[in-house]
Steps between C-alpha positions, in 0.01 A plus 500: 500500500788759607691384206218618252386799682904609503521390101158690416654817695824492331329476142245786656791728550664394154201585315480842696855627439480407148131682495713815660436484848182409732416854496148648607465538091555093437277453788233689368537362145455144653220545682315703214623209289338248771180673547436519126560149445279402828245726400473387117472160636200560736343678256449262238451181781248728694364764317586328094575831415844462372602727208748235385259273455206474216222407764672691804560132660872360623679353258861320599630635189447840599615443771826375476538817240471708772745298667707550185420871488632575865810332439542715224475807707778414717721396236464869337577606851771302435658638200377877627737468812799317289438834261547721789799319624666519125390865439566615867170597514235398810144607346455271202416237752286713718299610194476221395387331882260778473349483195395152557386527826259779397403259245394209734387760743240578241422164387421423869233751522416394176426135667350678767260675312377186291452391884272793559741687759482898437832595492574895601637719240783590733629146464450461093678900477813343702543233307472721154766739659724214570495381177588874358774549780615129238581756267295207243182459370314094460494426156 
């Protein structure tokens, strides 16, 4: 048990350094990233109101490209903080951690919405700003 817990922590901290640091923007990203993915998922097995979906219901496949899709984030945070480190920069990866956490920030209340939770306009406004302070605009 200690042997896995200690192997799981080392590859934890790995995966952090190489992400830049388990600053309070990686944080943030990764729980964004976690509630989107936990709140796509309950709304297609609960409400079947998935967008991803052609009748709103779970589908595994979808699923597993959200999976995908996250991974995919972190591995532009990836290349975003190895571009900082090359250029001697240090906001390509914070634009870049923002951008996409103002993205699943607004996918969330997205979810939320198709859930029938009113969201406040404070909330959706943050989110928008956060994605401007990106400097980038979703295609």
């Amino acid at each position: 048990y200690y042997g896995t817990l200690a192997a799981l922590s080392a590859a934890g901290s790995a995966v952090a350094n190489l992400l830049g640091g388990w600053d309070a923007a990686l944080q943030t990203l990764c729980i964004m990233m976690a509630a989107d993915y936990l709140t796509g998922v309950v709304c297609a097995l609960v409400w079947k109101k998935s967008p991803k979906t052609t009748d709103g219901a779970y589908e595994s496949k979808a699923s597993i490209k959200g999976l995908f899709r996250k991974a995919g984030i972190l591995l532009a945070v990836l290349v975003a903080y190895q571009l900082d480190a090359l250029s001697g920069t240090d906001f390509i990866r914070t634009s870049t951690i923002l951008f996409f956490t103002a993205n699943d920030g607004l996918s969330v209340l997205e979810n939320l919405g198709l859930m029938g939770l009113p969201i406040p306009q404070a909330v959706k406004n943050a989110f928008e700003v956060l994605r401007d302070k990106s400097g980038t605009k979703e295609k």
